[in-house]
Amino acid sequence: MSATLLHRTSTLGKLIAASGVRADSLFAADKELSVPLSKSEACCLFWVAGSSLQAAEAQVLRRLHSEVAECVHCAGGRTLEDNATSGLVRLERCGREGGMSAEDAAVRLGQLLCRWARQQSPSVRLRAAVHVGELQSFELPASGRRVHLGPAVDLCRCLALGAERSSEVHLSARARAGLAALGGERLRLSRRGGSYYAEAGVPEEARKGWTLAELVADEFAAHAAPEKTTQTDALDSPGEGISGMLFRDFRRYLQGHGVDVDKFGKGDAKSLRDFYNDVAIEQDSCLEVVGDVLRRFKEVIRIQLLTRGEDNRLRELRIHSQRRANGSFRQRDEKLVAVLRAHEGQRWKEALPQFFEDKFGLSKTDQTACLSVDCDSYKYVEEEQPSGTVPCILTTYRVHSVVVNVKDQAMASAPTS
């Protein structure tokens, strides 16, 4: 035992002796003061208003709190924390089986909160986040107030405070996996990866001027009991309605077309959940029935990125390997590939600069200065082959191939006449 610890221990002993209280009774009292800690799995929404709010804008905050208090119950939630510029809400399933999941309710409520705050005068910079995790709570002995902590609260708060911008709902990967009625919602992957953003959007013309409570009541009534997708319906219209399909129905859809779903998640194959996200959520690829066989179609841009070294030899940047979920690496040795979202009407010339901006952080201005697209090299082919990551389904790749050259540094920096 260190000298410091001995000093503190002896000092504590002297204080106890001077007080006339027996040490064993002191520790017994401590045991009596211990309170039970309840734990549960919960979906939480945390919102926080911008720190730049002035005292004169307190009225806006008061209206916000009033609206939130009125609409949380309508959304099937319960307020856990209520502070001046922030709040924590726990959400439950809204409606019967097939209705909105707790994650759906949390994301939609967050979107409506952000949308409402943005329309105020002055507008409120509001950030919202959703996470699912363990929620712990207990009552404080002195005040009797119930406090909440745990991963559900901590990560939810971190996601909101670390959001890249306001007026969006920042949701964790686990929250995203629980989306059902909003499974087809367009989400943006965060820059660091592992979390997603759902835009607040803009209200329809007919709903402008509505209070937050009116928006929530209308929205959640519409989603309370949506028409349930059945296995029979899914199989009767193969290739259609997959966008936004529930995960369980997606599994049945594949099984109904003879796909062995147990092969997913083994070796280099994607997990079934990742494949579901790829097809039904992100729509990076699509499934169609050709004859009686289920086929996968994926439209990509295959980029040959070339640079000339000091020895005047051309060199190509290629994908060497890809990190798996378990930390190991899958060898690739392939050209750069950008996914083309053809279902959104995106063309390869539009997708190419977006790819370099997302993957390499190159702005459009920097790309113009540093890269040169050889449009004469463009080719389009369709390649039918098994995918290394999607078992049992033959994939047709619709490939737009193009050469992109890195400009010579001396030429790129030379002034133009």
Tab-separated table of C-alpha atoms in Angstrom:
chain	number	residue	atom	x	y	z
A	1	MET	CA	0.000	0.000	0.000
A	2	SER	CA	1.417	3.426	-0.965
A	3	ALA	CA	2.164	6.168	1.572
A	4	THR	CA	-0.563	8.381	0.046
A	5	LEU	CA	-3.200	5.637	0.360
A	6	LEU	CA	-2.097	4.924	3.991
A	7	HIS	CA	-2.463	8.626	4.827
A	8	ARG	CA	-5.945	8.801	3.277
A	9	THR	CA	-7.032	5.612	5.057
A	10	SER	CA	-5.833	6.825	8.465
A	11	THR	CA	-7.459	10.233	7.911
A	12	LEU	CA	-10.778	8.545	7.108
A	13	GLY	CA	-10.444	6.434	10.242
A	14	LYS	CA	-9.855	9.510	12.407
A	15	LEU	CA	-12.910	11.262	10.924
A	16	ILE	CA	-15.118	8.230	11.573
A	17	ALA	CA	-13.811	7.902	15.140
A	18	ALA	CA	-14.346	11.601	15.847
A	19	SER	CA	-17.907	11.424	14.582
A	20	GLY	CA	-18.811	8.712	17.087
A	21	VAL	CA	-20.371	6.586	14.378
A	22	ARG	CA	-19.387	2.932	14.117
A	23	ALA	CA	-17.755	2.092	10.825
A	24	ASP	CA	-19.855	-1.056	10.340
A	25	SER	CA	-23.096	0.936	10.755
A	26	LEU	CA	-21.798	3.520	8.238
A	27	PHE	CA	-21.257	0.869	5.579
A	28	ALA	CA	-24.596	-0.745	6.428
A	29	ALA	CA	-26.278	2.597	5.781
A	30	ASP	CA	-24.462	2.784	2.451
A	31	LYS	CA	-25.979	-0.558	1.471
A	32	GLU	CA	-29.451	0.675	2.367
A	33	LEU	CA	-28.967	3.732	0.137
A	34	SER	CA	-28.122	1.624	-2.917
A	35	VAL	CA	-30.870	1.779	-5.524
A	36	PRO	CA	-31.823	-0.819	-8.132
A	37	LEU	CA	-30.541	-0.143	-11.643
A	38	SER	CA	-33.046	-1.058	-14.344
A	39	LYS	CA	-31.764	-2.085	-17.754
A	40	SER	CA	-33.583	-2.523	-21.047
A	41	GLU	CA	-33.054	-2.349	-24.791
A	42	ALA	CA	-34.380	0.925	-26.170
A	43	CYS	CA	-34.564	3.052	-29.309
A	44	CYS	CA	-33.783	6.656	-28.407
A	45	LEU	CA	-34.016	9.983	-30.216
A	46	PHE	CA	-31.820	12.818	-28.949
A	47	TRP	CA	-32.280	16.363	-30.232
A	48	VAL	CA	-30.272	19.491	-29.507
A	49	ALA	CA	-30.733	23.096	-30.627
A	50	GLY	CA	-27.806	25.236	-31.783
A	51	SER	CA	-25.677	26.857	-29.105
A	52	SER	CA	-25.874	30.221	-30.916
A	53	LEU	CA	-29.434	30.855	-29.708
A	54	GLN	CA	-29.873	34.212	-28.029
A	55	ALA	CA	-32.029	35.064	-25.032
A	56	ALA	CA	-34.453	36.870	-27.328
A	57	GLU	CA	-35.091	33.570	-29.131
A	58	ALA	CA	-36.233	31.803	-25.960
A	59	GLN	CA	-39.809	32.055	-27.210
A	60	VAL	CA	-38.931	29.807	-30.143
A	61	LEU	CA	-37.508	27.230	-27.746
A	62	ARG	CA	-40.612	27.447	-25.604
A	63	ARG	CA	-42.765	26.742	-28.662
A	64	LEU	CA	-40.472	23.853	-29.594
A	65	HIS	CA	-40.821	22.245	-26.164
A	66	SER	CA	-44.566	22.746	-26.228
A	67	GLU	CA	-44.839	21.105	-29.659
A	68	VAL	CA	-42.543	18.217	-28.685
A	69	ALA	CA	-44.505	17.488	-25.511
A	70	GLU	CA	-47.736	17.313	-27.503
A	71	CYS	CA	-46.458	15.102	-30.314
A	72	VAL	CA	-44.239	12.578	-28.472
A	73	HIS	CA	-47.259	10.653	-27.195
A	74	CYS	CA	-48.779	10.638	-30.691
A	75	ALA	CA	-45.539	9.093	-32.014
A	76	GLY	CA	-45.674	6.342	-29.399
A	77	GLY	CA	-42.823	7.789	-27.340
A	78	ARG	CA	-41.936	8.930	-23.865
A	79	THR	CA	-39.779	11.899	-22.864
A	80	LEU	CA	-36.812	10.803	-20.742
A	81	GLU	CA	-34.909	14.098	-20.520
A	82	ASP	CA	-36.120	17.636	-21.107
A	83	ASN	CA	-33.527	20.416	-20.940
A	84	ALA	CA	-33.503	24.010	-22.175
A	85	THR	CA	-31.890	23.272	-25.553
A	86	SER	CA	-32.081	19.481	-25.807
A	87	GLY	CA	-34.257	16.471	-25.141
A	88	LEU	CA	-34.180	12.671	-25.067
A	89	VAL	CA	-37.152	10.592	-26.202
A	90	ARG	CA	-37.715	6.847	-26.109
A	91	LEU	CA	-39.764	5.455	-29.007
A	92	GLU	CA	-41.798	2.258	-29.276
A	93	ARG	CA	-43.442	0.453	-32.181
A	94	CYS	CA	-46.226	2.544	-33.713
A	95	GLY	CA	-49.280	0.548	-34.758
A	96	ARG	CA	-49.783	-3.173	-35.190
A	97	GLU	CA	-47.442	-5.734	-36.735
A	98	GLY	CA	-46.343	-4.404	-40.107
A	99	GLY	CA	-46.612	-0.782	-38.977
A	100	MET	CA	-43.773	1.542	-37.979
A	101	SER	CA	-40.961	0.062	-35.942
A	102	ALA	CA	-39.476	2.033	-33.052
A	103	GLU	CA	-36.604	3.001	-35.361
A	104	ASP	CA	-39.089	4.225	-38.010
A	105	ALA	CA	-40.899	6.321	-35.424
A	106	ALA	CA	-37.667	7.834	-34.084
A	107	VAL	CA	-36.278	8.756	-37.511
A	108	ARG	CA	-39.562	10.228	-38.753
A	109	LEU	CA	-40.073	12.230	-35.570
A	110	GLY	CA	-36.493	13.525	-35.859
A	111	GLN	CA	-37.084	14.555	-39.472
A	112	LEU	CA	-40.269	16.422	-38.581
A	113	LEU	CA	-38.521	18.148	-35.661
A	114	CYS	CA	-35.696	19.340	-37.930
A	115	ARG	CA	-38.113	20.445	-40.624
A	116	TRP	CA	-40.270	22.398	-38.173
A	117	ALA	CA	-37.249	24.061	-36.516
A	118	ARG	CA	-35.880	25.182	-39.873
A	119	GLN	CA	-39.157	26.928	-40.761
A	120	GLN	CA	-39.295	29.033	-37.595
A	121	SER	CA	-38.478	32.728	-37.543
A	122	PRO	CA	-35.718	32.962	-36.562
A	123	SER	CA	-34.875	29.443	-37.705
A	124	VAL	CA	-33.441	26.974	-35.198
A	125	ARG	CA	-30.349	24.939	-36.087
A	126	LEU	CA	-31.471	21.592	-34.725
A	127	ARG	CA	-29.566	18.304	-34.767
A	128	ALA	CA	-31.171	14.937	-34.099
A	129	ALA	CA	-29.836	11.403	-33.739
A	130	VAL	CA	-31.241	7.884	-33.321
A	131	HIS	CA	-29.588	4.827	-31.779
A	132	VAL	CA	-30.699	1.482	-30.357
A	133	GLY	CA	-28.869	0.086	-27.348
A	134	GLU	CA	-28.971	-0.663	-23.659
A	135	LEU	CA	-30.765	1.939	-21.567
A	136	GLN	CA	-30.075	2.109	-17.830
A	137	SER	CA	-32.091	4.176	-15.363
A	138	PHE	CA	-32.411	4.731	-11.636
A	139	GLU	CA	-33.829	7.244	-9.178
A	140	LEU	CA	-31.568	9.727	-7.424
A	141	PRO	CA	-31.899	9.187	-3.661
A	142	ALA	CA	-31.991	12.893	-2.765
A	143	SER	CA	-34.471	14.258	-5.318
A	144	GLY	CA	-36.248	11.110	-6.498
A	145	ARG	CA	-35.673	12.236	-10.084
A	146	ARG	CA	-35.130	9.404	-12.529
A	147	VAL	CA	-31.963	9.644	-14.607
A	148	HIS	CA	-30.969	7.669	-17.697
A	149	LEU	CA	-27.619	6.518	-19.004
A	150	GLY	CA	-26.008	3.738	-20.994
A	151	PRO	CA	-25.062	3.150	-24.648
A	152	ALA	CA	-28.516	4.145	-25.954
A	153	VAL	CA	-28.120	7.609	-24.433
A	154	ASP	CA	-24.367	8.107	-24.792
A	155	LEU	CA	-24.023	7.192	-28.464
A	156	CYS	CA	-27.266	8.957	-29.359
A	157	ARG	CA	-25.941	12.177	-27.830
A	158	CYS	CA	-22.537	11.758	-29.519
A	159	LEU	CA	-24.182	11.218	-32.924
A	160	ALA	CA	-26.221	14.407	-32.564
A	161	LEU	CA	-23.348	16.571	-31.351
A	162	GLY	CA	-20.985	15.136	-33.974
A	163	ALA	CA	-23.397	15.521	-36.903
A	164	GLU	CA	-21.835	16.974	-40.044
A	165	ARG	CA	-24.645	19.521	-40.406
A	166	SER	CA	-27.975	20.468	-38.908
A	167	SER	CA	-31.485	19.670	-40.219
A	168	GLU	CA	-30.630	16.001	-40.706
A	169	VAL	CA	-31.194	12.919	-38.562
A	170	HIS	CA	-27.941	11.093	-37.788
A	171	LEU	CA	-28.641	7.403	-37.194
A	172	SER	CA	-26.394	4.539	-36.209
A	173	ALA	CA	-26.005	1.393	-38.321
A	174	ARG	CA	-28.040	-0.514	-35.756
A	175	ALA	CA	-30.892	1.982	-35.971
A	176	ARG	CA	-30.816	1.799	-39.736
A	177	ALA	CA	-31.038	-1.998	-39.644
A	178	GLY	CA	-34.311	-1.705	-37.719
A	179	LEU	CA	-36.100	0.435	-40.292
A	180	ALA	CA	-39.213	-1.254	-41.680
A	181	ALA	CA	-41.874	1.142	-42.996
A	182	LEU	CA	-39.067	3.596	-43.857
A	183	GLY	CA	-36.845	0.893	-45.308
A	184	GLY	CA	-36.879	2.623	-48.684
A	185	GLU	CA	-35.869	5.991	-47.237
A	186	ARG	CA	-32.912	7.550	-49.031
A	187	LEU	CA	-29.955	7.684	-46.631
A	188	ARG	CA	-26.501	9.234	-46.959
A	189	LEU	CA	-23.451	7.424	-45.606
A	190	SER	CA	-21.437	9.543	-43.176
A	191	ARG	CA	-17.905	10.557	-44.145
A	192	ARG	CA	-16.392	8.315	-41.486
A	193	GLY	CA	-18.667	5.416	-42.403
A	194	GLY	CA	-20.668	3.291	-40.000
A	195	SER	CA	-23.545	5.762	-39.595
A	196	TYR	CA	-26.102	7.405	-41.860
A	197	TYR	CA	-28.032	10.633	-42.420
A	198	ALA	CA	-31.713	11.041	-43.270
A	199	GLU	CA	-32.580	14.447	-44.691
A	200	ALA	CA	-35.467	16.358	-43.153
A	201	GLY	CA	-36.860	17.235	-46.569
A	202	VAL	CA	-39.377	19.961	-47.312
A	203	PRO	CA	-43.108	19.925	-46.491
A	204	GLU	CA	-45.722	19.500	-49.167
A	205	GLU	CA	-47.502	22.694	-50.186
A	206	ALA	CA	-50.710	21.535	-48.516
A	207	ARG	CA	-48.952	20.997	-45.162
A	208	LYS	CA	-47.078	24.287	-44.944
A	209	GLY	CA	-47.961	26.248	-41.839
A	210	TRP	CA	-49.013	23.149	-39.907
A	211	THR	CA	-47.911	22.844	-36.298
A	212	LEU	CA	-45.436	20.120	-35.411
A	213	ALA	CA	-48.143	18.204	-33.546
A	214	GLU	CA	-50.402	18.304	-36.636
A	215	LEU	CA	-47.571	17.053	-38.864
A	216	VAL	CA	-46.793	14.188	-36.482
A	217	ALA	CA	-50.443	13.208	-36.063
A	218	ASP	CA	-50.959	13.129	-39.833
A	219	GLU	CA	-47.698	11.295	-40.557
A	220	PHE	CA	-48.052	8.612	-37.911
A	221	ALA	CA	-51.717	7.973	-38.649
A	222	ALA	CA	-50.739	7.272	-42.262
A	223	HIS	CA	-48.054	4.796	-41.179
A	224	ALA	CA	-49.887	3.215	-38.260
A	225	ALA	CA	-50.964	0.143	-40.210
A	226	PRO	CA	-49.607	0.083	-43.786
A	227	GLU	CA	-50.579	-2.688	-46.101
A	228	LYS	CA	-48.536	-5.726	-45.216
A	229	THR	CA	-46.321	-7.303	-47.849
A	230	THR	CA	-46.844	-11.042	-47.976
A	231	GLN	CA	-44.704	-13.781	-49.388
A	232	THR	CA	-47.336	-14.546	-52.015
A	233	ASP	CA	-47.508	-10.924	-53.135
A	234	ALA	CA	-43.717	-10.755	-53.397
A	235	LEU	CA	-43.542	-13.897	-55.536
A	236	ASP	CA	-46.435	-12.849	-57.762
A	237	SER	CA	-44.583	-9.710	-58.847
A	238	PRO	CA	-40.915	-10.766	-59.048
A	239	GLY	CA	-38.468	-7.939	-59.538
A	240	GLU	CA	-41.087	-5.339	-58.571
A	241	GLY	CA	-41.674	-3.780	-55.184
A	242	ILE	CA	-38.321	-4.914	-53.773
A	243	SER	CA	-37.398	-1.342	-52.866
A	244	GLY	CA	-38.471	-0.878	-49.270
A	245	MET	CA	-39.429	-4.544	-48.832
A	246	LEU	CA	-39.149	-5.819	-45.276
A	247	PHE	CA	-36.108	-7.962	-44.552
A	248	ARG	CA	-38.147	-11.068	-43.709
A	249	ASP	CA	-40.068	-10.762	-46.998
A	250	PHE	CA	-36.816	-10.264	-48.888
A	251	ARG	CA	-35.509	-13.538	-47.464
A	252	ARG	CA	-38.710	-15.330	-48.496
A	253	TYR	CA	-38.506	-13.734	-51.926
A	254	LEU	CA	-35.028	-15.179	-52.492
A	255	GLN	CA	-36.013	-18.596	-51.129
A	256	GLY	CA	-39.068	-18.613	-53.387
A	257	HIS	CA	-36.701	-18.304	-56.363
A	258	GLY	CA	-34.483	-21.146	-55.245
A	259	VAL	CA	-31.683	-19.079	-53.680
A	260	ASP	CA	-29.855	-20.821	-50.821
A	261	VAL	CA	-29.749	-17.966	-48.288
A	262	ASP	CA	-27.529	-20.008	-45.958
A	263	LYS	CA	-24.590	-19.411	-48.320
A	264	PHE	CA	-24.590	-15.698	-47.567
A	265	GLY	CA	-22.101	-14.497	-44.977
A	266	LYS	CA	-19.624	-17.294	-45.662
A	267	GLY	CA	-16.157	-16.723	-47.138
A	268	ASP	CA	-16.178	-13.670	-49.407
A	269	ALA	CA	-19.990	-13.644	-49.668
A	270	LYS	CA	-21.896	-10.698	-48.268
A	271	SER	CA	-24.169	-11.268	-45.337
A	272	LEU	CA	-27.841	-11.549	-46.249
A	273	ARG	CA	-28.490	-8.285	-44.387
A	274	ASP	CA	-25.811	-6.485	-46.442
A	275	PHE	CA	-27.283	-7.879	-49.661
A	276	TYR	CA	-30.738	-6.710	-48.551
A	277	ASN	CA	-29.363	-3.213	-47.906
A	278	ASP	CA	-27.641	-3.238	-51.296
A	279	VAL	CA	-30.826	-4.132	-53.187
A	280	ALA	CA	-33.783	-2.866	-51.142
A	281	ILE	CA	-32.294	0.161	-49.357
A	282	GLU	CA	-29.302	1.597	-51.256
A	283	GLN	CA	-30.534	0.179	-54.596
A	284	ASP	CA	-26.949	-0.230	-55.768
A	285	SER	CA	-28.135	-3.255	-57.733
A	286	CYS	CA	-31.502	-4.707	-58.714
A	287	LEU	CA	-33.085	-8.145	-59.100
A	288	GLU	CA	-35.119	-9.215	-62.111
A	289	VAL	CA	-36.617	-12.510	-63.230
A	290	VAL	CA	-35.374	-13.523	-66.681
A	291	GLY	CA	-37.402	-16.502	-67.860
A	292	ASP	CA	-37.815	-18.418	-64.612
A	293	VAL	CA	-34.415	-17.472	-63.195
A	294	LEU	CA	-33.649	-14.668	-60.769
A	295	ARG	CA	-30.853	-12.419	-62.062
A	296	ARG	CA	-28.972	-9.525	-60.517
A	297	PHE	CA	-28.137	-6.382	-62.504
A	298	LYS	CA	-25.555	-3.821	-61.486
A	299	GLU	CA	-24.524	-0.710	-63.435
A	300	VAL	CA	-21.014	0.572	-62.763
A	301	ILE	CA	-18.292	2.844	-64.099
A	302	ARG	CA	-14.964	1.049	-64.464
A	303	ILE	CA	-12.235	3.659	-64.217
A	304	GLN	CA	-8.689	3.214	-65.516
A	305	LEU	CA	-6.836	5.893	-63.552
A	306	LEU	CA	-3.435	6.535	-65.112
A	307	THR	CA	-0.487	8.703	-64.125
A	308	ARG	CA	2.914	9.143	-65.751
A	309	GLY	CA	5.935	8.748	-63.482
A	310	GLU	CA	9.246	10.542	-63.570
A	311	ASP	CA	10.571	7.745	-65.780
A	312	ASN	CA	7.813	8.636	-68.300
A	313	ARG	CA	6.102	5.261	-67.757
A	314	LEU	CA	2.338	5.048	-67.285
A	315	ARG	CA	1.137	3.598	-63.997
A	316	GLU	CA	-2.376	2.593	-62.999
A	317	LEU	CA	-4.081	2.991	-59.627
A	318	ARG	CA	-5.944	-0.237	-58.785
A	319	ILE	CA	-7.848	-1.641	-55.822
A	320	HIS	CA	-5.405	-3.972	-54.068
A	321	SER	CA	-7.665	-5.442	-51.375
A	322	GLN	CA	-10.869	-4.918	-49.434
A	323	ARG	CA	-11.285	-5.151	-45.681
A	324	ARG	CA	-13.862	-7.673	-44.488
A	325	ALA	CA	-16.112	-7.174	-41.472
A	326	ASN	CA	-13.968	-9.562	-39.397
A	327	GLY	CA	-10.816	-7.490	-40.041
A	328	SER	CA	-9.268	-9.787	-42.664
A	329	PHE	CA	-8.626	-8.681	-46.246
A	330	ARG	CA	-10.013	-9.901	-49.542
A	331	GLN	CA	-7.578	-9.615	-52.455
A	332	ARG	CA	-9.028	-7.643	-55.375
A	333	ASP	CA	-6.438	-6.286	-57.883
A	334	GLU	CA	-9.169	-4.513	-59.850
A	335	LYS	CA	-9.726	-1.168	-61.531
A	336	LEU	CA	-11.538	1.573	-59.614
A	337	VAL	CA	-15.301	1.082	-59.753
A	338	ALA	CA	-18.081	3.594	-59.128
A	339	VAL	CA	-21.687	2.444	-58.747
A	340	LEU	CA	-24.085	4.183	-61.121
A	341	ARG	CA	-27.528	4.904	-59.702
A	342	ALA	CA	-29.370	4.481	-62.972
A	343	HIS	CA	-32.738	4.196	-61.172
A	344	GLU	CA	-32.303	7.860	-60.197
A	345	GLY	CA	-31.612	8.865	-63.777
A	346	GLN	CA	-27.924	9.353	-63.026
A	347	ARG	CA	-25.558	9.295	-66.023
A	348	TRP	CA	-21.935	8.217	-65.955
A	349	LYS	CA	-20.612	11.732	-66.688
A	350	GLU	CA	-22.482	13.016	-63.615
A	351	ALA	CA	-21.495	10.101	-61.385
A	352	LEU	CA	-17.782	10.240	-62.192
A	353	PRO	CA	-16.936	13.588	-60.513
A	354	GLN	CA	-19.173	12.654	-57.569
A	355	PHE	CA	-17.162	9.445	-57.119
A	356	PHE	CA	-13.837	11.303	-56.939
A	357	GLU	CA	-15.326	13.813	-54.515
A	358	ASP	CA	-16.759	11.118	-52.197
A	359	LYS	CA	-13.830	8.691	-52.293
A	360	PHE	CA	-10.840	11.007	-52.568
A	361	GLY	CA	-12.169	14.317	-51.234
A	362	LEU	CA	-11.423	16.090	-54.524
A	363	SER	CA	-13.674	19.057	-55.193
A	364	LYS	CA	-14.946	19.701	-58.717
A	365	THR	CA	-12.406	22.531	-59.026
A	366	ASP	CA	-9.520	20.273	-57.974
A	367	GLN	CA	-10.650	17.598	-60.410
A	368	THR	CA	-10.641	20.074	-63.267
A	369	ALA	CA	-7.091	21.096	-62.332
A	370	CYS	CA	-5.702	17.598	-61.717
A	371	LEU	CA	-7.678	15.106	-63.808
A	372	SER	CA	-8.443	14.702	-67.474
A	373	VAL	CA	-11.269	12.402	-68.634
A	374	ASP	CA	-10.526	10.746	-71.976
A	375	CYS	CA	-14.039	10.664	-73.427
A	376	ASP	CA	-12.763	8.984	-76.602
A	377	SER	CA	-11.851	5.916	-74.518
A	378	TYR	CA	-15.449	5.399	-73.369
A	379	LYS	CA	-16.937	1.943	-73.936
A	380	TYR	CA	-20.127	0.217	-72.805
A	381	VAL	CA	-20.394	-3.541	-72.405
A	382	GLU	CA	-22.599	-6.021	-70.546
A	383	GLU	CA	-20.784	-8.806	-68.724
A	384	GLU	CA	-22.637	-11.797	-67.324
A	385	GLN	CA	-20.721	-13.637	-64.608
A	386	PRO	CA	-21.031	-15.001	-61.068
A	387	SER	CA	-20.317	-12.460	-58.352
A	388	GLY	CA	-17.660	-13.197	-55.762
A	389	THR	CA	-19.833	-11.664	-53.048
A	390	VAL	CA	-23.380	-12.707	-54.055
A	391	PRO	CA	-23.799	-16.506	-54.213
A	392	CYS	CA	-26.382	-18.429	-56.231
A	393	ILE	CA	-27.437	-15.455	-58.391
A	394	LEU	CA	-25.865	-14.725	-61.770
A	395	THR	CA	-24.965	-11.040	-62.167
A	396	THR	CA	-25.102	-8.950	-65.305
A	397	TYR	CA	-22.723	-5.995	-65.024
A	398	ARG	CA	-23.610	-3.020	-67.197
A	399	VAL	CA	-20.167	-1.485	-67.463
A	400	HIS	CA	-19.244	2.016	-68.573
A	401	SER	CA	-15.450	2.005	-69.050
A	402	VAL	CA	-13.412	5.185	-69.263
A	403	VAL	CA	-9.798	6.302	-68.900
A	404	VAL	CA	-8.947	9.144	-66.530
A	405	ASN	CA	-5.458	10.650	-66.629
A	406	VAL	CA	-3.721	12.485	-63.812
A	407	LYS	CA	-2.406	15.666	-65.380
A	408	ASP	CA	1.301	16.352	-65.400
A	409	GLN	CA	2.075	18.587	-62.411
A	410	ALA	CA	4.006	21.092	-64.498
A	411	MET	CA	1.128	21.356	-67.005
A	412	ALA	CA	-1.515	21.541	-64.262
A	413	SER	CA	0.241	24.433	-62.542
A	414	ALA	CA	1.180	26.319	-65.722
A	415	PRO	CA	-0.839	29.534	-66.274
A	416	THR	CA	-3.210	29.540	-69.190
A	417	SER	CA	-2.944	32.249	-71.816
